[in-house]
Amino acid sequence: MKLREQKMIKETLEFLQPTPKYRELCILKELENNPKYSQKKIAEKVGLAPSMVNTYIKNISKRGFLKCTGENHKNMQYILTEKGQAWKIELLMKFLNETILLYKAGKNEFKQKLMIFINEGMKKVVLYGASDTCELVMNALGNLGIKILALVDSDPKIHGKVINGFVVKPPCAIEELKPDFVIITSLGCGEEIYSDISGLEKIGIRVRKL
Amino acid sequence: MKLREQKMIKETLEFLQPTPKYRELCILKELENNPKYSQKKIAEKVGLAPSMVNTYIKNISKRGFLKCTGENHKNMQYILTEKGQAWKIELLMKFLNETILLYKAGKNEFKQKLMIFINEGMKKVVLYGASDTCELVMNALGNLGIKILALVDSDPKIHGKVINGFVVKPPCAIEELKPDFVIITSLGCGEEIYSDISGLEKIGIRVRKL
């Protein structure tokens, strides 16, 4: 299996913003994976201005983490030194730790929303919308002792896909599963999905958006 | 079930840092849940200086999101206005969206690490360490088509607990499960666990830290 290109966070974040340490890690990762990239290409990849990337690279080199080989612009390569590789691993491990912290905080936010439904009597639930949001909600529900009956999604392309041990089913499966609640695990299309399935309320299945 | 106090992110983050918008959301949540809290108490809860919280509260009030009732210090209460409640929900939904984005980015980081083991031939795996890290790894592995045989943990208190449909087992169960890899899903105690179980390598089970 080929390692496909993995994006770090380039989108503009409104609530949590990347620090210089984060930028440094992104640049180190690019340098390690693509030694032939120009500074311009790296800037594009990490979402920074080329002048900024130049400042970072100078600083990284000064600390003995990077050496530059090749006589001219065309065959130039950036190579992480042994010290640079160790530093990258150290930063990455710290970042993974922080990722877990943020994951926990995110899960807690979802738990708080889910507690409202639990207080309404939710016990057996179908999740509508097989996405990353859905994974987080599944993990949060698991900790709260709620039975997940199934995942459904309107997109036929993902029917049959397995997420956390659940086969994604089409929405027409909901009635037969007899859940007491359906939670719409889509933050973007919640309204549309709600108007599609709110009719379930008539047969006693409560439909809730996150 | 009682809604227990949910913490947002107060720890010092090194890679992603809370913005003023995030602080505002934290304060709005505290004000909504605890109208009788003093500014000092709110400051303590959200991890800011009281003077900072005062500035935020003045600003939130000025925009018509908050009114203050009570004649004196002792019976004073902060009440979110209807407009304030709508604003809080808007901010919270945006924050949840951002949470998902960060979750995705975090999962991708783990996927990259896991790809190394997959390239070594990993097909059936036991995860050692039932934690939030483990949940993220399970979600990442699910997307990569790897079979998870079981979760194990050395802590007897969590044996029998169910995480994502897996009952947590004691480490002595590993051999019988015949995995090709054990992944240590603990970022903090990886070294210790590794030295405990690296003997499994002798019977052909590869042991890997994240």
Short mmCIF file of C-alpha atoms in Angstrom, two decimals:
data_model
loop_
_atom_site.label_atom_id
_atom_site.label_comp_id
_atom_site.label_asym_id
_atom_site.label_seq_id
_atom_site.Cartn_x
_atom_site.Cartn_y
_atom_site.Cartn_z
CA MET A 1 0.00 0.00 0.00
CA LYS A 2 1.36 3.39 -0.93
CA LEU A 3 1.56 6.08 1.70
CA ARG A 4 -0.68 8.75 0.34
CA GLU A 5 0.04 12.36 1.03
CA GLN A 6 -1.17 13.30 4.49
CA LYS A 7 -2.22 16.86 5.14
CA MET A 8 -1.61 18.56 8.41
CA ILE A 9 -3.79 21.51 9.35
CA LYS A 10 -3.69 24.19 6.72
CA GLU A 11 -7.23 25.49 6.99
CA THR A 12 -7.78 28.68 8.95
CA LEU A 13 -8.65 27.79 12.49
CA GLU A 14 -10.77 30.22 14.47
CA PHE A 15 -10.56 28.71 17.94
CA LEU A 16 -7.13 27.14 18.12
CA GLN A 17 -4.23 28.51 16.16
CA PRO A 18 -0.96 26.92 15.06
CA THR A 19 2.08 28.09 17.00
CA PRO A 20 5.63 28.52 15.59
CA LYS A 21 6.46 25.11 17.10
CA TYR A 22 3.71 23.56 15.04
CA ARG A 23 4.97 25.32 11.90
CA GLU A 24 8.47 24.05 12.57
CA LEU A 25 7.19 20.49 12.86
CA CYS A 26 5.29 20.83 9.56
CA ILE A 27 8.42 22.11 7.81
CA LEU A 28 10.60 19.35 9.31
CA LYS A 29 8.13 16.75 8.07
CA GLU A 30 8.13 18.19 4.56
CA LEU A 31 11.93 18.40 4.51
CA GLU A 32 12.27 14.80 5.64
CA ASN A 33 9.74 13.42 3.18
CA ASN A 34 10.72 15.57 0.21
CA PRO A 35 14.40 16.58 0.33
CA LYS A 36 14.25 17.94 -3.22
CA TYR A 37 11.44 20.41 -2.58
CA SER A 38 12.24 24.08 -3.08
CA GLN A 39 11.44 26.50 -0.28
CA LYS A 40 8.61 27.79 -2.45
CA LYS A 41 7.11 24.31 -2.74
CA ILE A 42 7.43 23.75 1.01
CA ALA A 43 5.74 27.11 1.65
CA GLU A 44 2.86 25.98 -0.54
CA LYS A 45 2.60 22.66 1.27
CA VAL A 46 2.55 24.08 4.79
CA GLY A 47 0.49 27.17 3.96
CA LEU A 48 3.06 29.84 4.80
CA ALA A 49 4.73 32.66 2.85
CA PRO A 50 8.05 31.60 1.23
CA SER A 51 9.88 34.31 3.21
CA MET A 52 8.57 32.81 6.44
CA VAL A 53 9.70 29.34 5.38
CA ASN A 54 13.13 30.77 4.60
CA THR A 55 13.38 32.18 8.13
CA TYR A 56 12.35 28.85 9.63
CA ILE A 57 14.84 26.89 7.49
CA LYS A 58 17.69 29.24 8.40
CA ASN A 59 16.84 28.82 12.07
CA ILE A 60 16.55 25.03 11.78
CA SER A 61 19.93 24.87 10.00
CA LYS A 62 21.60 27.12 12.60
CA ARG A 63 20.65 24.66 15.33
CA GLY A 64 22.40 21.84 13.43
CA PHE A 65 19.21 20.04 12.39
CA LEU A 66 19.60 20.42 8.65
CA LYS A 67 22.31 20.34 6.03
CA CYS A 68 22.12 21.49 2.48
CA THR A 69 23.79 19.51 -0.32
CA GLY A 70 24.26 20.18 -4.04
CA GLU A 71 26.22 22.88 -5.87
CA ASN A 72 23.40 24.77 -7.50
CA HIS A 73 19.73 25.59 -7.27
CA LYS A 74 18.76 22.65 -9.45
CA ASN A 75 20.32 19.75 -7.58
CA MET A 76 20.06 21.22 -4.09
CA GLN A 77 18.73 18.94 -1.36
CA TYR A 78 17.88 19.45 2.28
CA ILE A 79 18.91 16.57 4.53
CA LEU A 80 17.86 16.28 8.18
CA THR A 81 20.89 15.52 10.34
CA GLU A 82 20.73 12.78 12.97
CA LYS A 83 20.13 15.48 15.57
CA GLY A 84 17.43 16.95 13.34
CA GLN A 85 15.70 13.59 13.00
CA ALA A 86 15.70 13.11 16.77
CA TRP A 87 14.26 16.59 17.22
CA LYS A 88 11.53 15.90 14.67
CA ILE A 89 10.55 12.71 16.50
CA GLU A 90 10.51 14.56 19.82
CA LEU A 91 8.28 17.30 18.39
CA LEU A 92 6.02 14.74 16.71
CA MET A 93 5.51 12.76 19.91
CA LYS A 94 4.65 15.95 21.80
CA PHE A 95 2.27 16.92 19.03
CA LEU A 96 0.59 13.50 19.13
CA ASN A 97 0.14 13.94 22.87
CA GLU A 98 -1.48 17.30 22.28
CA THR A 99 -3.67 15.76 19.59
CA ILE A 100 -4.97 13.33 22.19
CA LEU A 101 -5.67 16.19 24.58
CA LEU A 102 -7.67 18.00 21.91
CA TYR A 103 -9.43 14.79 20.96
CA LYS A 104 -10.47 14.35 24.61
CA ALA A 105 -11.69 17.94 24.81
CA GLY A 106 -13.64 17.51 21.56
CA LYS A 107 -15.17 14.27 22.77
CA ASN A 108 -16.23 16.01 25.98
CA GLU A 109 -18.01 18.71 24.01
CA PHE A 110 -19.94 16.04 22.14
CA LYS A 111 -20.63 14.17 25.38
CA GLN A 112 -22.27 17.27 26.79
CA LYS A 113 -24.56 17.50 23.77
CA LEU A 114 -25.34 13.78 23.96
CA MET A 115 -26.19 14.01 27.67
CA ILE A 116 -29.21 16.13 26.69
CA PHE A 117 -30.58 13.21 24.65
CA ILE A 118 -29.73 10.72 27.40
CA ASN A 119 -31.68 12.85 29.84
CA GLU A 120 -34.60 12.66 27.38
CA GLY A 121 -34.45 8.86 27.67
CA MET A 122 -32.16 7.79 24.82
CA LYS A 123 -31.02 4.15 25.13
CA LYS A 124 -30.82 2.62 21.64
CA VAL A 125 -29.64 4.83 18.86
CA VAL A 126 -29.07 4.87 15.12
CA LEU A 127 -26.47 7.35 13.86
CA TYR A 128 -27.20 9.08 10.56
CA GLY A 129 -24.12 10.27 8.68
CA ALA A 130 -20.98 8.10 8.49
CA SER A 131 -18.21 10.67 8.88
CA ASP A 132 -15.42 11.72 11.18
CA THR A 133 -18.07 13.41 13.31
CA CYS A 134 -19.79 10.07 13.58
CA GLU A 135 -16.59 8.37 14.81
CA LEU A 136 -16.21 10.95 17.57
CA VAL A 137 -19.86 10.57 18.56
CA MET A 138 -19.51 6.76 18.61
CA ASN A 139 -16.54 7.03 20.94
CA ALA A 140 -18.39 9.49 23.17
CA LEU A 141 -21.52 7.29 23.26
CA GLY A 142 -19.45 4.22 24.06
CA ASN A 143 -18.22 5.90 27.23
CA LEU A 144 -21.80 6.83 28.16
CA GLY A 145 -23.14 3.27 27.95
CA ILE A 146 -25.58 3.84 25.06
CA LYS A 147 -26.32 1.04 22.60
CA ILE A 148 -25.56 1.92 18.99
CA LEU A 149 -27.80 -0.16 16.73
CA ALA A 150 -26.39 0.94 13.38
CA LEU A 151 -24.88 3.63 11.19
CA VAL A 152 -26.82 4.82 8.19
CA ASP A 153 -25.96 7.19 5.38
CA SER A 154 -27.76 8.43 2.30
CA ASP A 155 -24.65 8.04 0.10
CA PRO A 156 -24.84 4.63 -1.65
CA LYS A 157 -21.08 4.73 -2.29
CA ILE A 158 -20.34 4.09 1.38
CA HIS A 159 -23.01 1.45 2.04
CA GLY A 160 -21.22 -1.68 3.19
CA LYS A 161 -18.18 0.23 4.46
CA VAL A 162 -17.23 -0.75 8.03
CA ILE A 163 -16.71 1.94 10.66
CA ASN A 164 -15.79 0.83 14.20
CA GLY A 165 -17.26 -2.58 13.51
CA PHE A 166 -20.54 -1.27 12.05
CA VAL A 167 -21.54 -1.82 8.44
CA VAL A 168 -22.97 1.40 6.99
CA LYS A 169 -26.59 0.85 5.92
CA PRO A 170 -29.05 2.88 3.85
CA PRO A 171 -31.49 5.14 5.75
CA CYS A 172 -34.43 2.89 4.84
CA ALA A 173 -33.08 0.42 7.42
CA ILE A 174 -33.92 2.73 10.34
CA GLU A 175 -37.55 1.68 10.96
CA GLU A 176 -36.76 -2.01 11.17
CA LEU A 177 -33.94 -1.38 13.66
CA LYS A 178 -36.45 0.16 16.11
CA PRO A 179 -34.16 2.73 17.76
CA ASP A 180 -35.59 5.16 20.30
CA PHE A 181 -33.44 7.97 18.88
CA VAL A 182 -31.76 8.83 15.60
CA ILE A 183 -28.86 11.25 15.98
CA ILE A 184 -27.81 13.14 12.89
CA THR A 185 -24.01 13.01 12.98
CA SER A 186 -23.46 15.62 10.34
CA LEU A 187 -22.65 19.16 11.34
CA GLY A 188 -22.92 20.57 7.83
CA CYS A 189 -26.10 18.95 6.48
CA GLY A 190 -28.05 18.53 9.72
CA GLU A 191 -31.01 20.65 8.59
CA GLU A 192 -31.46 18.82 5.28
CA ILE A 193 -31.22 15.39 6.83
CA TYR A 194 -33.62 16.45 9.57
CA SER A 195 -36.29 17.47 7.08
CA ASP A 196 -35.76 14.17 5.22
CA ILE A 197 -36.35 11.95 8.25
CA SER A 198 -38.32 13.99 10.77
CA GLY A 199 -41.36 11.90 9.76
CA LEU A 200 -39.94 9.14 11.96
CA GLU A 201 -41.12 11.15 14.97
CA LYS A 202 -44.68 10.06 14.07
CA ILE A 203 -43.82 6.42 14.78
CA GLY A 204 -42.13 7.26 18.07
CA ILE A 205 -38.51 7.55 16.91
CA ARG A 206 -37.04 10.80 18.10
CA VAL A 207 -34.77 12.57 15.64
CA ARG A 208 -32.08 14.89 16.99
CA LYS A 209 -29.41 17.08 15.44
CA LEU A 210 -26.11 17.54 17.21
CA MET B 1 -27.52 10.51 35.13
CA LYS B 2 -25.96 13.69 36.38
CA LEU B 3 -24.04 15.85 33.98
CA ARG B 4 -20.60 15.92 35.47
CA GLU B 5 -18.41 18.91 35.05
CA GLN B 6 -16.78 18.91 31.64
CA LYS B 7 -13.45 20.58 31.22
CA MET B 8 -12.51 22.47 28.10
CA ILE B 9 -8.85 22.92 27.30
CA LYS B 10 -7.03 24.62 30.13
CA GLU B 11 -3.67 22.93 29.86
CA THR B 12 -0.90 24.82 28.14
CA LEU B 13 -0.83 23.83 24.53
CA GLU B 14 2.45 24.05 22.66
CA PHE B 15 1.31 23.45 19.09
CA LEU B 16 -2.17 24.92 18.92
CA GLN B 17 -3.19 27.82 21.06
CA PRO B 18 -6.61 29.07 22.14
CA THR B 19 -7.74 32.26 20.40
CA PRO B 20 -9.90 35.04 21.94
CA LYS B 21 -12.91 33.48 20.22
CA TYR B 22 -12.24 30.25 22.06
CA ARG B 23 -11.92 32.14 25.37
CA GLU B 24 -15.21 33.89 24.70
CA LEU B 25 -16.93 30.56 24.10
CA CYS B 26 -15.51 29.17 27.36
CA ILE B 27 -16.76 32.18 29.29
CA LEU B 28 -20.21 32.05 27.65
CA LYS B 29 -20.49 28.38 28.62
CA GLU B 30 -19.56 29.11 32.22
CA LEU B 31 -21.99 32.03 32.41
CA GLU B 32 -24.81 29.93 31.02
CA ASN B 33 -24.20 26.96 33.29
CA ASN B 34 -23.38 28.92 36.44
CA PRO B 35 -25.15 32.31 36.50
CA LYS B 36 -24.17 32.87 40.14
CA TYR B 37 -20.43 32.51 39.59
CA SER B 38 -18.29 35.54 40.39
CA GLN B 39 -15.87 36.80 37.77
CA LYS B 40 -13.09 35.42 39.94
CA LYS B 41 -14.65 31.96 39.94
CA ILE B 42 -15.13 32.09 36.16
CA ALA B 43 -11.51 33.15 35.74
CA GLU B 44 -10.46 30.12 37.75
CA LYS B 45 -12.65 27.81 35.67
CA VAL B 46 -11.45 28.99 32.29
CA GLY B 47 -7.81 29.49 33.28
CA LEU B 48 -7.57 33.27 32.71
CA ALA B 49 -6.70 36.25 34.93
CA PRO B 50 -9.78 37.85 36.56
CA SER B 51 -8.98 41.17 34.85
CA MET B 52 -9.07 39.41 31.47
CA VAL B 53 -12.42 37.83 32.28
CA ASN B 54 -13.72 41.27 33.29
CA THR B 55 -12.73 42.66 29.88
CA TYR B 56 -14.43 39.74 28.09
CA ILE B 57 -17.62 40.11 30.16
CA LYS B 58 -17.81 43.87 29.50
CA ASN B 59 -17.40 43.23 25.80
CA ILE B 60 -19.99 40.42 25.78
CA SER B 61 -22.46 42.69 27.64
CA LYS B 62 -21.86 45.61 25.29
CA ARG B 63 -22.92 43.46 22.35
CA GLY B 64 -26.24 42.70 24.06
CA PHE B 65 -25.42 39.06 24.87
CA LEU B 66 -25.54 39.32 28.65
CA LYS B 67 -27.52 41.10 31.32
CA CYS B 68 -26.69 41.48 34.94
CA THR B 69 -29.40 41.16 37.63
CA GLY B 70 -29.34 41.70 41.42
CA GLU B 71 -28.74 44.84 43.46
CA ASN B 72 -25.49 43.94 45.15
CA HIS B 73 -22.41 41.81 44.86
CA LYS B 74 -23.98 38.95 46.82
CA ASN B 75 -27.10 38.27 44.79
CA MET B 76 -25.72 39.30 41.41
CA GLN B 77 -26.41 36.98 38.49
CA TYR B 78 -25.33 36.97 34.86
CA ILE B 79 -28.05 35.94 32.43
CA LEU B 80 -27.42 35.22 28.75
CA THR B 81 -29.96 37.09 26.62
CA GLU B 82 -31.76 35.32 23.79
CA LYS B 83 -29.29 36.90 21.39
CA GLY B 84 -26.46 35.73 23.65
CA GLN B 85 -27.75 32.17 23.69
CA ALA B 86 -27.98 32.13 19.90
CA TRP B 87 -24.42 33.46 19.68
CA LYS B 88 -23.18 30.81 22.08
CA ILE B 89 -24.79 28.06 19.99
CA GLU B 90 -23.28 29.52 16.81
CA LEU B 91 -19.82 29.62 18.38
CA LEU B 92 -20.22 26.12 19.81
CA MET B 93 -21.21 24.64 16.45
CA LYS B 94 -18.24 26.30 14.79
CA PHE B 95 -15.99 25.01 17.54
CA LEU B 96 -17.37 21.47 17.14
CA ASN B 97 -16.61 21.71 13.43
CA GLU B 98 -13.07 22.76 14.22
CA THR B 99 -12.80 19.91 16.71
CA ILE B 100 -13.63 17.50 13.89
CA LEU B 101 -10.97 19.10 11.70
CA LEU B 102 -8.37 18.66 14.43
CA TYR B 103 -9.57 15.12 15.07
CA LYS B 104 -9.07 14.34 11.39
CA ALA B 105 -5.59 15.87 11.41
CA GLY B 106 -4.69 13.91 14.55
CA LYS B 107 -5.99 10.68 13.06
CA ASN B 108 -3.90 11.31 9.95
CA GLU B 109 -0.77 11.70 12.06
CA PHE B 110 -1.47 8.33 13.66
CA LYS B 111 -2.27 6.80 10.27
CA GLN B 112 1.19 7.80 9.04
CA LYS B 113 2.79 6.04 12.00
CA LEU B 114 0.61 2.97 11.50
CA MET B 115 1.47 2.79 7.81
CA ILE B 116 5.04 1.93 8.82
CA PHE B 117 3.76 -1.21 10.58
CA ILE B 118 1.45 -2.06 7.69
CA ASN B 119 4.42 -1.86 5.35
CA GLU B 120 6.18 -4.33 7.68
CA GLY B 121 3.30 -6.75 7.11
CA MET B 122 0.86 -6.02 9.94
CA LYS B 123 -2.54 -7.61 9.38
CA LYS B 124 -3.94 -8.77 12.74
CA VAL B 125 -3.21 -6.62 15.74
CA VAL B 126 -3.69 -6.46 19.49
CA LEU B 127 -3.67 -2.98 21.02
CA TYR B 128 -2.03 -2.60 24.42
CA GLY B 129 -3.31 0.33 26.48
CA ALA B 130 -7.04 1.15 26.63
CA SER B 131 -7.01 4.94 26.53
CA ASP B 132 -8.07 7.89 24.41
CA THR B 133 -4.96 7.23 22.33
CA CYS B 134 -6.25 3.73 21.75
CA GLU B 135 -9.61 5.04 20.49
CA LEU B 136 -7.89 7.28 17.97
CA VAL B 137 -5.65 4.42 16.83
CA MET B 138 -8.69 2.11 16.48
CA ASN B 139 -10.43 4.66 14.29
CA ALA B 140 -7.29 5.13 12.21
CA LEU B 141 -6.78 1.35 11.84
CA GLY B 142 -10.42 0.86 10.86
CA ASN B 143 -9.89 3.14 7.88
CA LEU B 144 -6.76 1.20 6.91
CA GLY B 145 -8.45 -2.21 6.79
CA ILE B 146 -6.48 -3.83 9.63
CA LYS B 147 -8.13 -6.44 11.83
CA ILE B 148 -8.11 -5.57 15.52
CA LEU B 149 -8.18 -8.80 17.54
CA ALA B 150 -8.45 -7.29 21.01
CA LEU B 151 -7.58 -4.54 23.45
CA VAL B 152 -5.49 -5.40 26.46
CA ASP B 153 -4.44 -3.37 29.47
CA SER B 154 -2.41 -4.10 32.58
CA ASP B 155 -4.89 -2.24 34.83
CA PRO B 156 -7.31 -4.83 36.30
CA LYS B 157 -9.82 -2.03 37.07
CA ILE B 158 -10.66 -1.65 33.39
CA HIS B 159 -10.75 -5.33 32.44
CA GLY B 160 -14.23 -6.04 31.13
CA LYS B 161 -14.84 -2.41 30.11
CA VAL B 162 -16.09 -2.12 26.52
CA ILE B 163 -14.39 0.29 24.11
CA ASN B 164 -15.69 0.50 20.55
CA GLY B 165 -17.24 -2.94 20.92
CA PHE B 166 -14.09 -4.57 22.34
CA VAL B 167 -13.94 -5.96 25.86
CA VAL B 168 -10.66 -4.96 27.52
CA LYS B 169 -8.64 -8.08 28.40
CA PRO B 170 -5.56 -8.67 30.55
CA PRO B 171 -2.17 -8.79 28.76
CA CYS B 172 -1.85 -12.54 29.39
CA ALA B 173 -4.50 -13.01 26.67
CA ILE B 174 -2.14 -11.85 23.92
CA GLU B 175 -0.43 -15.16 23.10
CA GLU B 176 -3.66 -17.06 22.63
CA LEU B 177 -5.03 -14.37 20.29
CA LYS B 178 -2.10 -14.99 17.89
CA PRO B 179 -1.71 -11.45 16.51
CA ASP B 180 1.11 -10.66 14.13
CA PHE B 181 1.66 -7.29 15.83
CA VAL B 182 1.05 -5.73 19.23
CA ILE B 183 0.87 -1.94 19.13
CA ILE B 184 1.43 -0.12 22.40
CA THR B 185 -1.23 2.58 22.41
CA SER B 186 0.23 4.55 25.26
CA LEU B 187 2.31 7.61 24.56
CA GLY B 188 3.40 8.08 28.17
CA CYS B 189 4.32 4.55 29.29
CA GLY B 190 5.44 3.09 25.96
CA GLU B 191 8.95 2.27 27.14
CA GLU B 192 7.82 0.43 30.29
CA ILE B 193 5.19 -1.58 28.48
CA TYR B 194 7.68 -2.42 25.76
CA SER B 195 10.16 -3.87 28.21
CA ASP B 196 7.33 -5.87 29.83
CA ILE B 197 6.21 -7.56 26.63
CA SER B 198 9.11 -7.44 24.20
CA GLY B 199 9.63 -11.16 24.94
CA LEU B 200 6.69 -11.82 22.59
CA GLU B 201 9.08 -11.09 19.71
CA LYS B 202 10.67 -14.50 20.39
CA ILE B 203 7.44 -16.28 19.44
CA GLY B 204 7.02 -14.22 16.28
CA ILE B 205 4.73 -11.48 17.58
CA ARG B 206 6.16 -8.09 16.71
CA VAL B 207 5.84 -5.42 19.38
CA ARG B 208 5.75 -1.78 18.29
CA LYS B 209 5.50 1.55 20.10
CA LEU B 210 3.66 4.42 18.47
#
